[in-house]
Short mmCIF file of C-alpha atoms and ligand atoms in Angstrom, two decimals:
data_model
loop_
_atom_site.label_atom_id
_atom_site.label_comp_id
_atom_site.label_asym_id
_atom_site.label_seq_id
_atom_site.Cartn_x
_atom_site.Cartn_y
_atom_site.Cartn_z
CA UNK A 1 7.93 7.61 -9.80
CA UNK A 2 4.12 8.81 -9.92
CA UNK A 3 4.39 8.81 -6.17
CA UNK A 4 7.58 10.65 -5.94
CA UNK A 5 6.06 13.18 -8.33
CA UNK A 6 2.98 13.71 -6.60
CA UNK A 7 6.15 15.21 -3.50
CA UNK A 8 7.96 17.18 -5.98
CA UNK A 9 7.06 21.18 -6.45
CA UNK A 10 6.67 22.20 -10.02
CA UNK A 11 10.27 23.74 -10.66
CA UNK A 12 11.78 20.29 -9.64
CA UNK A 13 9.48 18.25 -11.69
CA UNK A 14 10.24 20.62 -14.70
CA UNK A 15 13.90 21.25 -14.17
CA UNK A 16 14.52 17.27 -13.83
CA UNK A 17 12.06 16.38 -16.08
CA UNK A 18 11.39 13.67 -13.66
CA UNK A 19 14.81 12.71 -13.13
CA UNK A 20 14.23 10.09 -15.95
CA UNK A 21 18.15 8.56 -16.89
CA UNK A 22 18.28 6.48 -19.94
CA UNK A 23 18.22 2.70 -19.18
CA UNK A 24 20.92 2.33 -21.62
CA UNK A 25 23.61 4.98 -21.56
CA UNK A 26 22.71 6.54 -18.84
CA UNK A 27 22.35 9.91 -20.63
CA UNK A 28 20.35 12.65 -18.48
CA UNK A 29 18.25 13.79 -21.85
CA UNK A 30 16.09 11.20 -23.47
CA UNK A 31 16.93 9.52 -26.70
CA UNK A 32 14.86 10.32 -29.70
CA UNK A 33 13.10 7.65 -31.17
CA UNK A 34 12.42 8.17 -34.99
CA UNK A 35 11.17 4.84 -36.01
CA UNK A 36 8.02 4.44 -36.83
CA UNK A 37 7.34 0.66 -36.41
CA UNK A 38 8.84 -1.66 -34.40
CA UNK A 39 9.55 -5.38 -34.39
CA UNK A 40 7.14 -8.35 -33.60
CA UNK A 41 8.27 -10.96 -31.22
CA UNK A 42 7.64 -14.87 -32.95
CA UNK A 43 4.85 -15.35 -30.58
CA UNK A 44 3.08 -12.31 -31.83
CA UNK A 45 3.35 -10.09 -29.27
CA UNK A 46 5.04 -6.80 -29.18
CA UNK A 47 7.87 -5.99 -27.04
CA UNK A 48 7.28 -3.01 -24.47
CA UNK A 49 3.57 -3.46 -26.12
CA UNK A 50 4.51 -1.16 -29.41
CA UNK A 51 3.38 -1.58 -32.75
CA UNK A 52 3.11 1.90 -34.60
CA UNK A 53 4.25 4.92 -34.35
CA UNK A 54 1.13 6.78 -33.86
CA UNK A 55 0.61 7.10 -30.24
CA UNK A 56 2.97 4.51 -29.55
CA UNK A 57 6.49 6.31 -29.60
CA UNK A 58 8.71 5.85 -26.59
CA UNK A 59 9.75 9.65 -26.92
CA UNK A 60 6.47 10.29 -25.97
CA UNK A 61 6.28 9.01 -22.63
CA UNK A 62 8.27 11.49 -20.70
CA UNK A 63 7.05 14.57 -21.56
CA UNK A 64 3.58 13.37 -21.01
CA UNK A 65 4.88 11.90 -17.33
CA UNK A 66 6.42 15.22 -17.16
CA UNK A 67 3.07 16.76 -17.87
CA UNK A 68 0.48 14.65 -16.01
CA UNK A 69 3.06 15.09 -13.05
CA UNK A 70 2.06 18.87 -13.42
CA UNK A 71 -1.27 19.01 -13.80
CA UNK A 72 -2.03 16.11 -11.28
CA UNK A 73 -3.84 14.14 -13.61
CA UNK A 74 -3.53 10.39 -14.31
CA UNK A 75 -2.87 10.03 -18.71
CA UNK A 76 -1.48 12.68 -21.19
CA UNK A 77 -1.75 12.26 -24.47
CA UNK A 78 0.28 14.75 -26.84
CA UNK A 79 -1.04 16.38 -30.30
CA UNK A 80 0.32 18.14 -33.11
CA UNK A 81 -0.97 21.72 -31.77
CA UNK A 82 -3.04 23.13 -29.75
CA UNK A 83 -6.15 22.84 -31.90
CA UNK A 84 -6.02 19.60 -32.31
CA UNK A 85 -6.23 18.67 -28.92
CA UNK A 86 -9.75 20.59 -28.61
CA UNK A 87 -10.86 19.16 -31.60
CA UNK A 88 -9.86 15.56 -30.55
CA UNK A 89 -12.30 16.73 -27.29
CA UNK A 90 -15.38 17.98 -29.53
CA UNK A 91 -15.09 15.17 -31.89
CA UNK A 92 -15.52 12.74 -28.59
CA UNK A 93 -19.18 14.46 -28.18
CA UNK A 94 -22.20 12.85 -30.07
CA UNK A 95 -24.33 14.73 -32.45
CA UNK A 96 -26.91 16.82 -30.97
CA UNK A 97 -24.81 16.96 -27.46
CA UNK A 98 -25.16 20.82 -25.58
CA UNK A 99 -21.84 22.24 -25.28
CA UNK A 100 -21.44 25.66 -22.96
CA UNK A 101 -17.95 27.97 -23.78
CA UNK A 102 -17.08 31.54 -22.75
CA UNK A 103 -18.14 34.48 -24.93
CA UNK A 104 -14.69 35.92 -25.27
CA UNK A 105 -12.18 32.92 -25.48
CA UNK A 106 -9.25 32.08 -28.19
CA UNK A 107 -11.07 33.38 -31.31
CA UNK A 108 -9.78 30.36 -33.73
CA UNK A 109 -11.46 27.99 -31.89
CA UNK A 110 -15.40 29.48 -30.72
CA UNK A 111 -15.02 29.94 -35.02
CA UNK A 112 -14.44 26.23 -35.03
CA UNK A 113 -17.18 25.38 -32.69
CA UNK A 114 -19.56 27.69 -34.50
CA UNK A 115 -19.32 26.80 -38.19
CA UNK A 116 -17.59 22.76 -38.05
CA UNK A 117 -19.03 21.81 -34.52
CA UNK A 118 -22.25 23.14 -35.41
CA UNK A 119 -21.93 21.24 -38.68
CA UNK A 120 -20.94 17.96 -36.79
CA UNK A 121 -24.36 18.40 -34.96
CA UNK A 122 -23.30 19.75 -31.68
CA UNK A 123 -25.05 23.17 -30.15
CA UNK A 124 -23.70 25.69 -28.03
CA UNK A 125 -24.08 28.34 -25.81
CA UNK A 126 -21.62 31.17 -24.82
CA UNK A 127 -21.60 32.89 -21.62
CA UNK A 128 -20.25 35.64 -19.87
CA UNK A 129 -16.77 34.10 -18.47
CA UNK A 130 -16.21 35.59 -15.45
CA UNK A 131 -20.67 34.92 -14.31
CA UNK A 132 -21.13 32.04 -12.40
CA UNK A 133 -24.79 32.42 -12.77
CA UNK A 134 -24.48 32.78 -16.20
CA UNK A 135 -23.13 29.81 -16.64
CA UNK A 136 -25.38 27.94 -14.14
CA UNK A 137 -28.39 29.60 -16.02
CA UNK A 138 -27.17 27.77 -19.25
CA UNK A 139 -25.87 24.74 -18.15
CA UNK A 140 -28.78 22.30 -18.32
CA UNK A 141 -28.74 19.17 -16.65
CA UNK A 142 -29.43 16.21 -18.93
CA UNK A 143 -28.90 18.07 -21.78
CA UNK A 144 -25.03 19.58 -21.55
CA UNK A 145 -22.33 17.68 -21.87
CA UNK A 146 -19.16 19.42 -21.62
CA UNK A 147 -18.30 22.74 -20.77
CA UNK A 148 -15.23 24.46 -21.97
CA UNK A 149 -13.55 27.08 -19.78
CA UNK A 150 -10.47 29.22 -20.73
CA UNK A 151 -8.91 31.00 -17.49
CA UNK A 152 -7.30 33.55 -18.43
CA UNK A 153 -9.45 33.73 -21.11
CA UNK A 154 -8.07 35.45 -24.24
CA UNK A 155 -7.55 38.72 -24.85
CA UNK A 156 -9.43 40.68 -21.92
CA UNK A 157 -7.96 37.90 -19.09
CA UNK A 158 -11.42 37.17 -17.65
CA UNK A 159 -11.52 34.51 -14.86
CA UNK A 160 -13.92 32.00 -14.69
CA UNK A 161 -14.31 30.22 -11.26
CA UNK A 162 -13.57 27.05 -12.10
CA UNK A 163 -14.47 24.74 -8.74
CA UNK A 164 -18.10 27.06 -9.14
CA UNK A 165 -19.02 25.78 -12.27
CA UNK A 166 -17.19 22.50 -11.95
CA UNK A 167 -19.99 21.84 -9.52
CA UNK A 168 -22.67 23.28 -11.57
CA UNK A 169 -21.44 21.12 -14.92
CA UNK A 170 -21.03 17.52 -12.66
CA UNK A 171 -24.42 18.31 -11.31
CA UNK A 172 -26.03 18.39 -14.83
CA UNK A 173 -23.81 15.16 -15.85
CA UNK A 174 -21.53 17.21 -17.95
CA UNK A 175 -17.66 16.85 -18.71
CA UNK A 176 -15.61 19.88 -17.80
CA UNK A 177 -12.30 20.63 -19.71
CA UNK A 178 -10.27 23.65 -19.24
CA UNK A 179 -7.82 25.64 -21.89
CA UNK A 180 -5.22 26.15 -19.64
CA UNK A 181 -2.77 27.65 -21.81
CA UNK A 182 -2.02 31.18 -20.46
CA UNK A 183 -2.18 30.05 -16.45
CA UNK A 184 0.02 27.01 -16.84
CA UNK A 185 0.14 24.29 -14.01
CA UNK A 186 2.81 26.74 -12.31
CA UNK A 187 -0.25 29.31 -11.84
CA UNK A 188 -3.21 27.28 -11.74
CA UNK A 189 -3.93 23.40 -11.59
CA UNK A 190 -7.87 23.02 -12.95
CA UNK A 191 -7.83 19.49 -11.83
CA UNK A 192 -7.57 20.68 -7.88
CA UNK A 193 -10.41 22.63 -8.67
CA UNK A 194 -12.42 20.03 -10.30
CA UNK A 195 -11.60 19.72 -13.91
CA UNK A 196 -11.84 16.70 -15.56
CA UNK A 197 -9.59 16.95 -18.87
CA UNK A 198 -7.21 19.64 -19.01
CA UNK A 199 -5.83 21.01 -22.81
CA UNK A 200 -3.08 23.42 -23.59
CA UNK A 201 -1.47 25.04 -26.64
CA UNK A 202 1.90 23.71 -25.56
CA UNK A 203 2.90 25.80 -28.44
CA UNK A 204 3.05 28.86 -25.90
CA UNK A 205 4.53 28.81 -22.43
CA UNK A 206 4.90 24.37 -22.48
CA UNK A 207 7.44 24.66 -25.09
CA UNK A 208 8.00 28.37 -24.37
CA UNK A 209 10.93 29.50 -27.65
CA UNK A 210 8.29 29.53 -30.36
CA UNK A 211 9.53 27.51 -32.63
CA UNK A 212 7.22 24.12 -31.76
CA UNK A 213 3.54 23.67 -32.98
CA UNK A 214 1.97 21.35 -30.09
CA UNK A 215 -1.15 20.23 -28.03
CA UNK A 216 -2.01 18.36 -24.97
CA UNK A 217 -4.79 16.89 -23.01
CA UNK A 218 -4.43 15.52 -19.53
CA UNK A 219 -7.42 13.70 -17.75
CA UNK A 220 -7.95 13.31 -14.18
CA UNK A 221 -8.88 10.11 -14.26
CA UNK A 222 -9.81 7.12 -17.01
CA UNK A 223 -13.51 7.41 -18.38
CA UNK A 224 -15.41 6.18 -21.00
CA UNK A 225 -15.39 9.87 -22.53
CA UNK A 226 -11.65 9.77 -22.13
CA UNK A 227 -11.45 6.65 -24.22
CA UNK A 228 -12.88 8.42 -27.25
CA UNK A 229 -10.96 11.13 -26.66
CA UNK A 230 -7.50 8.50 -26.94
CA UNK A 231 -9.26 6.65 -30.06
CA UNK A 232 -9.54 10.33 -31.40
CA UNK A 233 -5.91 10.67 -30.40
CA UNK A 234 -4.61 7.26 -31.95
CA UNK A 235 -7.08 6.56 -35.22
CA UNK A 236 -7.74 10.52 -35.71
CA UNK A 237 -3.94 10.52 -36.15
CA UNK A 238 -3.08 14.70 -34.92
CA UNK A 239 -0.23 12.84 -33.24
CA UNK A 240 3.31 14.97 -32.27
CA UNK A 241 6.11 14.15 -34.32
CA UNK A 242 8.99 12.79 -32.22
CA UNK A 243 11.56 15.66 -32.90
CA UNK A 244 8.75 18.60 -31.71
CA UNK A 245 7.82 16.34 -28.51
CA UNK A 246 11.56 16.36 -27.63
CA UNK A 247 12.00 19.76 -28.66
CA UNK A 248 8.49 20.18 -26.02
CA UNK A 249 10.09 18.36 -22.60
CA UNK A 250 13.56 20.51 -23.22
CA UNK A 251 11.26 23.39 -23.22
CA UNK A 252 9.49 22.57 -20.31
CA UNK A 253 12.72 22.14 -18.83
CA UNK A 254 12.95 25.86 -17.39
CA UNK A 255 8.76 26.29 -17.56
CA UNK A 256 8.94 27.42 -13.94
CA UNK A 257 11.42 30.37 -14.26
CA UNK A 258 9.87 31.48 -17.44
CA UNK A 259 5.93 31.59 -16.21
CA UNK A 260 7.82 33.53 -12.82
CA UNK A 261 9.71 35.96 -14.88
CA UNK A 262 6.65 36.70 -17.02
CA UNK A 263 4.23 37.12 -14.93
CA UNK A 264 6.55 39.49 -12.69
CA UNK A 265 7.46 41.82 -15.90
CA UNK A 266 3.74 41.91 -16.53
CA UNK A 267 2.24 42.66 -12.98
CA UNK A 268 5.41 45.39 -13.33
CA UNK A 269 3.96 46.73 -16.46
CA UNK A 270 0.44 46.35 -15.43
CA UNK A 271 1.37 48.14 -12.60
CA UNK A 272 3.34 51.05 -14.22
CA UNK A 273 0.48 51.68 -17.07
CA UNK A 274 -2.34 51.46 -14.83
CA UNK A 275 -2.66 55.21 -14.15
CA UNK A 276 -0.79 56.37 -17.05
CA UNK A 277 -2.58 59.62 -18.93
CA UNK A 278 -2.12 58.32 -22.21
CA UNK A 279 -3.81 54.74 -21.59
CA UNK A 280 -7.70 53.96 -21.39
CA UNK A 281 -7.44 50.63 -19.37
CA UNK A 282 -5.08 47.84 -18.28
CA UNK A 283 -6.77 44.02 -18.47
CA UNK A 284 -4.99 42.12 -16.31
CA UNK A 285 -5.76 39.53 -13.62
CA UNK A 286 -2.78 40.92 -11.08
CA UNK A 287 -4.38 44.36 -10.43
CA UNK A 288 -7.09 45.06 -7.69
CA UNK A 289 -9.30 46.74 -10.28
CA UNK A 290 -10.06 43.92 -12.56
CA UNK A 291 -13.30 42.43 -12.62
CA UNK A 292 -11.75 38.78 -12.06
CA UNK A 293 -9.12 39.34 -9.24
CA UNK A 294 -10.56 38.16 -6.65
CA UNK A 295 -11.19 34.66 -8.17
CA UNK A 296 -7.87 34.70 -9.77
CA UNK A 297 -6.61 35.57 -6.33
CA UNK A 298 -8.28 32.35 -5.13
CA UNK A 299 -6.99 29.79 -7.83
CA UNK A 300 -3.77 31.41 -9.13
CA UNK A 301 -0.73 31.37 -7.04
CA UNK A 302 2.68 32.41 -7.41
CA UNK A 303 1.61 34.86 -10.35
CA UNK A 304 -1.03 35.75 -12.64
CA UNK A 305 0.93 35.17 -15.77
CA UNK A 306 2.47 36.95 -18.62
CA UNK A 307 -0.48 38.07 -20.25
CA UNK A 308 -2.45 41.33 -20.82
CA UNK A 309 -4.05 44.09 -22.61
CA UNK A 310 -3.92 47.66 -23.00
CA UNK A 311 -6.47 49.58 -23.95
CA UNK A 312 -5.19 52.84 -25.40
CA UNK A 313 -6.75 56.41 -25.62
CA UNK A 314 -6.89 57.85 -28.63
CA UNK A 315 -8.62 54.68 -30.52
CA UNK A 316 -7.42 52.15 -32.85
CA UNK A 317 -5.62 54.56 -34.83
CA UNK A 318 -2.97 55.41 -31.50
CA UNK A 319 -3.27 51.83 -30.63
CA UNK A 320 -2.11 50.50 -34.49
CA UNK A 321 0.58 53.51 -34.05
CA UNK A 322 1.64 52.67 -30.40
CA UNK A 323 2.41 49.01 -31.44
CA UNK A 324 4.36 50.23 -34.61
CA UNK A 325 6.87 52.34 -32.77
CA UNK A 326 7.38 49.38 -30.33
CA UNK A 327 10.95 48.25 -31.12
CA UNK A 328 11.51 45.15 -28.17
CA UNK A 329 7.61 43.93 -28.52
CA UNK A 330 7.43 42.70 -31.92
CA UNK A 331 4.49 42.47 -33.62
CA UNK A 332 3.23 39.10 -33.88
CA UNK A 333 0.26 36.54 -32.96
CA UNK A 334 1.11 33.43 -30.48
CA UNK A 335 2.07 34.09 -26.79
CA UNK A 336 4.40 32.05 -23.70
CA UNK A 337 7.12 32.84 -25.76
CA UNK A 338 10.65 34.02 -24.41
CA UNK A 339 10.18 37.13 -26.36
CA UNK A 340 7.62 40.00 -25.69
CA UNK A 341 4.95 40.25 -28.70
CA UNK A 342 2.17 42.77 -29.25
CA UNK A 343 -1.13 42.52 -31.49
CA UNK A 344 -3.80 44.65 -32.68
CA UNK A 345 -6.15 41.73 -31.82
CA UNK A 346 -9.51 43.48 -33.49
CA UNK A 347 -7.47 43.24 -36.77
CA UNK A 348 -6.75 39.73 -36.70
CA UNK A 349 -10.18 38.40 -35.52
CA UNK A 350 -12.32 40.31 -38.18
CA UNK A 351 -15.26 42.32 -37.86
CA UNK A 352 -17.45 39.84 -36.08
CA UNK A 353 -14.72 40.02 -32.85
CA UNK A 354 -15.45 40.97 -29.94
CA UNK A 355 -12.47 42.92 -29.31
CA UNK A 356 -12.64 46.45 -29.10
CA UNK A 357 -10.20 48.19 -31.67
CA UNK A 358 -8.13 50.03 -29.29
CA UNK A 359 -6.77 46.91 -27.27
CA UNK A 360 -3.48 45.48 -27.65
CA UNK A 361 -2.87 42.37 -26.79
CA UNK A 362 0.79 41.71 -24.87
CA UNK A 363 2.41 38.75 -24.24
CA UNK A 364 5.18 39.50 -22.02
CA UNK A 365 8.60 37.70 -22.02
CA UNK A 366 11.63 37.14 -19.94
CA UNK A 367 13.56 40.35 -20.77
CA UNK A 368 14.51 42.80 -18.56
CA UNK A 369 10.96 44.28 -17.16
CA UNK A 370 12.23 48.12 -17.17
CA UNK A 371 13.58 47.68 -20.50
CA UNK A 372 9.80 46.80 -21.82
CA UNK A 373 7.93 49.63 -19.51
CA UNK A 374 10.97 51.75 -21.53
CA UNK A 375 9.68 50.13 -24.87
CA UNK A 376 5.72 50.89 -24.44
CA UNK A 377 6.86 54.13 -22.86
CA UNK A 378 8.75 55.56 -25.94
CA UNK A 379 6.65 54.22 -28.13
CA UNK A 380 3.77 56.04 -26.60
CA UNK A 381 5.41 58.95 -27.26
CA UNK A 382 6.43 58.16 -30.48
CA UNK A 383 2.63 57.79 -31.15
CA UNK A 384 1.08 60.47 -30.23
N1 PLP B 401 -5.85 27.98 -26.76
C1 PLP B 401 -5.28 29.18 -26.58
C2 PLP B 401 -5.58 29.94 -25.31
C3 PLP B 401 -4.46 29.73 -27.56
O1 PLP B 401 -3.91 30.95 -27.36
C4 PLP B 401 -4.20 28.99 -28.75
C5 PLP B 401 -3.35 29.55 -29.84
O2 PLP B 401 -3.09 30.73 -29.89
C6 PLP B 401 -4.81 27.75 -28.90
C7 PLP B 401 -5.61 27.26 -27.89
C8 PLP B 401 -4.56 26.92 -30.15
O3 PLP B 401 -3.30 26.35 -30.09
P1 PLP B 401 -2.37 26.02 -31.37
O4 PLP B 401 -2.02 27.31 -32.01
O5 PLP B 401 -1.22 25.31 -30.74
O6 PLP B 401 -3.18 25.13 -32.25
#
């Protein structure tokens, strides 16, 4: 099957879900499996090798085929959100171990680096995401020991070259792992490029109807580091519960037309806004004019994803007013949803963010892409 797979383009491997039938009934979606334990054979042993539910759950086994079939990796191992999957990453580093990370990244977890990772013992460095020699000026042989890159990075969609400072990191000994939440395998696969572990928030585009909380991490191969990162998985406990990791592989069921749908409404809205009187800037990857397309260009293909900001004129005041009179974007956090949200992202990070206060962040869904230009249009009116 893992041969098959590596054949197989992305919107066959999704839409069959690897073409998996149920030994038993023959049914063409998985069973669920609820138990938690399962029976001990007389001579000790375990049938199919499983004991306990906590990493050891049949259900889980497809979606994460489904996943490292994606991604091109060799093991998945599935956690109960996003965060949890990074965590179960940092807590695999040793006290005192150099960790570099982009400047601008998803806010909820650089806070978690900065006040528990520091606390665990770990140091860090953030660098300008889209600067190669930024990162290569921080990265310090000997002393680093993972770098963490987000492309797209959260919320101004800066693109880090990830085969660039794959080399750098492997040249000081270091283990890179990529968020690669808002590209998705359909977009980008950080493994080709030389990633070693790659995480998502499979609560976004993965799962893709927010309504599951979910995390993954896929290696590229088995390594000690990756063994403490599946002890983290199996003792830490941040497991998926059966029902969300079934709810996760029917999601990823239609992952292809989603991330194409998306990312065409928002290169069409990117597109429309770009030179619109009424708006500052546009920050997204698809258009000539920002500072990471021509990298993105080079490791994203058939899209640049459903993800971008606007920043208004007028200030935060037009931008808070702009996203009230929005009647089809609602106004929510999360993204890789069906539906199209906006945020006022300065708002929700706090004063210490990075984010200036006229940018709204949009995650763009699978509606009808005039019907959205339509939406930002009136509402831009509406707000003036
Ligand atoms: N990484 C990115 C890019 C995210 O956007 C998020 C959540 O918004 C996370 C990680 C954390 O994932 P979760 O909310 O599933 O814990």
């Amino acid at each position: 099957m893992a041969d098959q797979a590596k054949k197989q383009s992305p919107a066959t491997i999704t839409a069959q879900a690897l073409g998996w039938v149920d030994d038993a009934t023959r049914s063409v979606t998985p069973p669920l499996y609820p138990s938690t334990t399962f029976e001990r054979n007389p001579d000790l042993s375990y049938h199919d090798g499983r004991c306990y539910t906590r990493a050891d759950n049949p259900t889980y086994d497809q979606a994460s085929a489904v996943l490292s079939a994606l991604e091109g990796g060799t093991e998945t191992r599935l956690f109960s959100s996003g965060m949890a999957a990074a965590v179960a990453v940092l807590h695999a580093l040793n006290p005192g171990d150099h960790v570099v990370a982009p400047k601008v990244m998803y806010w909820a977890l650089r806070s978690f680096m900065l006040d528990s990772g520091v606390r665990a013992g770990l140091t860090f460095d953030f660098v300008d995401n889209g600067d190669t020699d930024d990162w290569a000026q921080h990265i310090v042989a000997g002393k680093t020991k993972m770098v963490w890159l987000e492309t797209p990075a959260n919320p101004d969609w800066q693109i880090s070259d990830i085969s660039a400072v794959a080399d750098i990191a492997h040249a000081a000994g270091a283990v890179v792992v990529v968020d690669n939440t808002v590209a998705t395998p359909l977009l980008t696969r950080p493994i080709d490029f030389g990633a070693d572990i790659v995480m998502h928030s499979a609560t976004k585009y993965l799962n893709g109807h927010s309504d599951v909380l979910a995390g993954s991490l896929t290696t590229a191969k088995d390594s000690e580091f990756w063994q403490w990162v599946c002890k983290q998985h199996a003792s830490g406990g941040a497991v998926l519960g059966v029902f969300e990791t079934w709810l996760l592989l029917r999601g990823m069921r239609t992952l292809s037309i989603r991330v194409e749908r998306a990312s065409a409404n928002a290169m069409a809205i990117a597109q429309h806004f770009e030179n619109h009187p009424d708006i500052e800037q546009i920050q997204y990857p698809g258009l000539q004019s920002h500072v990471g397309h021509d990298i993105a260009k080079k490791q994203m293909t058939g899209g640049f994803g459903g993800m971008l900001s606007i920043r208004v004129k007028g200030g935060e005041k037009r931008a808070v007013a702009l996203h009230n009179h929005c009647k089809l974007f609602k106004r929510a956090t999360s993204l890789g949803g069906v539906e199209s949200l906006i945020e006022h992202r300065a708002s929700v990070e706090g004063p210490t963010s990075p984010v200036p206060s006229d940018l709204l962040r949009l995650s763009v869904g699978i509606e009808n892409g005039k019907d959205l230009i339509d939406d930002i249009e009136n509402a831009l009116k509406s707000s003036k």
